[in-house]
Coordinates of C-alpha atoms in Angstrom, one line a residue:
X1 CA -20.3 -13.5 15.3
X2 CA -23.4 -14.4 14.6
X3 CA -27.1 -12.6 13.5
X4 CA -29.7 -12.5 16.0
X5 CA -33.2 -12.6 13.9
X6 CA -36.3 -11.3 16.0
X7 CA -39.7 -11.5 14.8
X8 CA -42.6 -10.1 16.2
X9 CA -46.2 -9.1 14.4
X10 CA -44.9 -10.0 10.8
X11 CA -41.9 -8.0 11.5
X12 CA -38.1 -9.4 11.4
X13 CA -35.2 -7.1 12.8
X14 CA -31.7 -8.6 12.6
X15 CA -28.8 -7.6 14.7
X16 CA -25.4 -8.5 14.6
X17 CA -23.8 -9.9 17.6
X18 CA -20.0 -9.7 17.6
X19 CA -18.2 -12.5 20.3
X20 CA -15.1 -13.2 18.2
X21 CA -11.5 -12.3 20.3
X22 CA -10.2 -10.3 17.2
X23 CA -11.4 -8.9 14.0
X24 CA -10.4 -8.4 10.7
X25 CA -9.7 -4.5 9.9
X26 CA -9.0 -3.5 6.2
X27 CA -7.3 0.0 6.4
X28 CA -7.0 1.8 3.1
X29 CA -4.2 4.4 3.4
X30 CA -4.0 6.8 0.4
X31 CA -0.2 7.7 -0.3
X32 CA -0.5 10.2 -3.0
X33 CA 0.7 13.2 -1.4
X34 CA 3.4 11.6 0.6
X35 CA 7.3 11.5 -0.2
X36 CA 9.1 9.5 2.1
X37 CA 8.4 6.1 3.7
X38 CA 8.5 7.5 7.0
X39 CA 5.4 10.1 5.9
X40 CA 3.4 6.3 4.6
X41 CA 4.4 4.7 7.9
X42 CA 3.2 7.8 10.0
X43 CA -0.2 7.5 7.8
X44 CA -0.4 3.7 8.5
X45 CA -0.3 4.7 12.4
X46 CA -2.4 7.4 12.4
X47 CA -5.2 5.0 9.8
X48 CA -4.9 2.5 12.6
X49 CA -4.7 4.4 16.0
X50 CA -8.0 3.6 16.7
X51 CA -7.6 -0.2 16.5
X52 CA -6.9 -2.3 19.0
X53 CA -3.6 -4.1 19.2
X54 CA -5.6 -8.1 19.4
X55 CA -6.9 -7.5 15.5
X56 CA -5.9 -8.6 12.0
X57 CA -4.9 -5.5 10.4
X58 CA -4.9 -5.8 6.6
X59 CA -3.2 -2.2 5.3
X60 CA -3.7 -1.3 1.5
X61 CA -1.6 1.5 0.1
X62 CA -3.6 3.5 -2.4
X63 CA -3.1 6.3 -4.8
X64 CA 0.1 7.6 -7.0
X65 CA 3.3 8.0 -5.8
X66 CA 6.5 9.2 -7.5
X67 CA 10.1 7.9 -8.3
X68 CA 12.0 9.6 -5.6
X69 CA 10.5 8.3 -2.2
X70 CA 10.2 4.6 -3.2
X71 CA 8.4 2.6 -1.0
X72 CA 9.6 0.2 0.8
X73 CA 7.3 -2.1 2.2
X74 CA 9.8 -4.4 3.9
X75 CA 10.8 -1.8 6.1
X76 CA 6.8 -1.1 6.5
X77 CA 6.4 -4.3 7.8
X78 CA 9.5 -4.3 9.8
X79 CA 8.0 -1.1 11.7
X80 CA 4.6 -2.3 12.2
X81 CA 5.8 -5.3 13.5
X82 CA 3.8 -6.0 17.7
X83 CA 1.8 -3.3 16.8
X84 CA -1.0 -6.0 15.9
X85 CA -1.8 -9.3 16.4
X86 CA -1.1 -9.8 12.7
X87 CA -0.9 -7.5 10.1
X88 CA -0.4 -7.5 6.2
X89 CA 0.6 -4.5 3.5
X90 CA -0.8 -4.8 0.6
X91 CA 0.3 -2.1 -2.2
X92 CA -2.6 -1.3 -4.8
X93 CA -0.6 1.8 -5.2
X94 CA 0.5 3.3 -8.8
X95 CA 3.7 4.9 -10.4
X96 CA 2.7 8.3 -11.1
X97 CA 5.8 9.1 -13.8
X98 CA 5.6 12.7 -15.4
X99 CA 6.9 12.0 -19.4
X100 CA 7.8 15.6 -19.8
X101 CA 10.0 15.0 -16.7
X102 CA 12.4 12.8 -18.4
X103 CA 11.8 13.8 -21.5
X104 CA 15.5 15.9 -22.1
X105 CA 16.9 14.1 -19.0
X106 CA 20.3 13.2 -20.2
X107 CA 21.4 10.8 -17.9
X108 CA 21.3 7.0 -17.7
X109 CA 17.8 7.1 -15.3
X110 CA 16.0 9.4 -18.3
X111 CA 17.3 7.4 -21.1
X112 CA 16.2 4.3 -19.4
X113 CA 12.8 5.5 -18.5
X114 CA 12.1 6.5 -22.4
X115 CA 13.1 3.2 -23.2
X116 CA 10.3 1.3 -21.2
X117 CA 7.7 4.3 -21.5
X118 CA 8.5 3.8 -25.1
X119 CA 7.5 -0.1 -25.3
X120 CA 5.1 -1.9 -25.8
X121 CA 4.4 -3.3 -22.6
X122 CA 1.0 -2.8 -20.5
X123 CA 1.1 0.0 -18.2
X124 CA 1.4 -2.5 -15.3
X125 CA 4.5 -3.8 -16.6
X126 CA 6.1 -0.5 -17.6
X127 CA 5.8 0.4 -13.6
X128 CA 6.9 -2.7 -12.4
X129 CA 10.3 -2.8 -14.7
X130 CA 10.6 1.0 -14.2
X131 CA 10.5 0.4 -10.4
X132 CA 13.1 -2.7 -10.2
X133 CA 15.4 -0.3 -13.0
X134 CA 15.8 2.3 -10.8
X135 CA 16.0 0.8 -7.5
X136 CA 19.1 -1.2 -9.5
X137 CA 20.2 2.2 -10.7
X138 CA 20.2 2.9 -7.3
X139 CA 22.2 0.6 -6.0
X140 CA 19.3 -1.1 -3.9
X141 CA 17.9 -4.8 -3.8
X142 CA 15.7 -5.9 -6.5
X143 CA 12.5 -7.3 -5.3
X144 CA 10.8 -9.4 -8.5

């Protein structure tokens, strides 16, 4: 697009004039209160109903989320594929991990958390190892 500039009698008054095909949407989607991918994909959808299906969508996952629903942002993308021209997931989202939780937890996913919670890594690091430990626990694929 560009910006029109009009002055009249000392006076300048801009307006933008859109003419590009597509736009670039950025479409923060807060996850805290959600617990299963299917809840952040059904938020992603509803975020973007409004846009139209010729624009870059660029999706940013916000908020805390906790252990159990595990994103997975592969399968994001897999079901937002043709929805847009082109879109992109980015996760700004954080571990939200409850200490007292895990505290007594006598099993191999407690002791492990401890472990890490009790290094001395940065927080960002603690929820990154914390996330590839248990979806390894878990049998899943590790995504470094």
């Amino acid at each position: 697009g560009f910006v029109l500039l009009d002055v009249t009698a000392g006076k300048i008054r801009s307006e933008f004039i859109p003419f590009a095909r597509r736009k670039l949407v950025e479409v923060p989607v807060d996850i805290t209160e959600l617990t299963t991918v299917t809840q952040i994909q059904q938020a992603m959808e509803e975020a973007s109903r409004e846009i139209s299906g010729e624009d870059l969508v660029k999706f940013t996952l916000t908020g805390s989320f906790t252990l159990e629903p595990q994103k997975d942002l592969r399968f994001l993308q897999k079901m937002m594929e043709g929805k847009f021209y082109f879109h992109k997931i980015k996760d700004e989202s954080r571990l939200k991990i409850d200490k007292e939780t895990y505290e007594h937890d006598i099993s191999l996913k407690g002791e492990f958390i401890r472990l890490v919670m009790a290094s001395s890594k940065t927080p960002e690091e603690k929820e990154q190892i914390i996330c590839c430990g248990i979806r390894a626990l878990s049998g899943e694929e590790v995504e470094l």
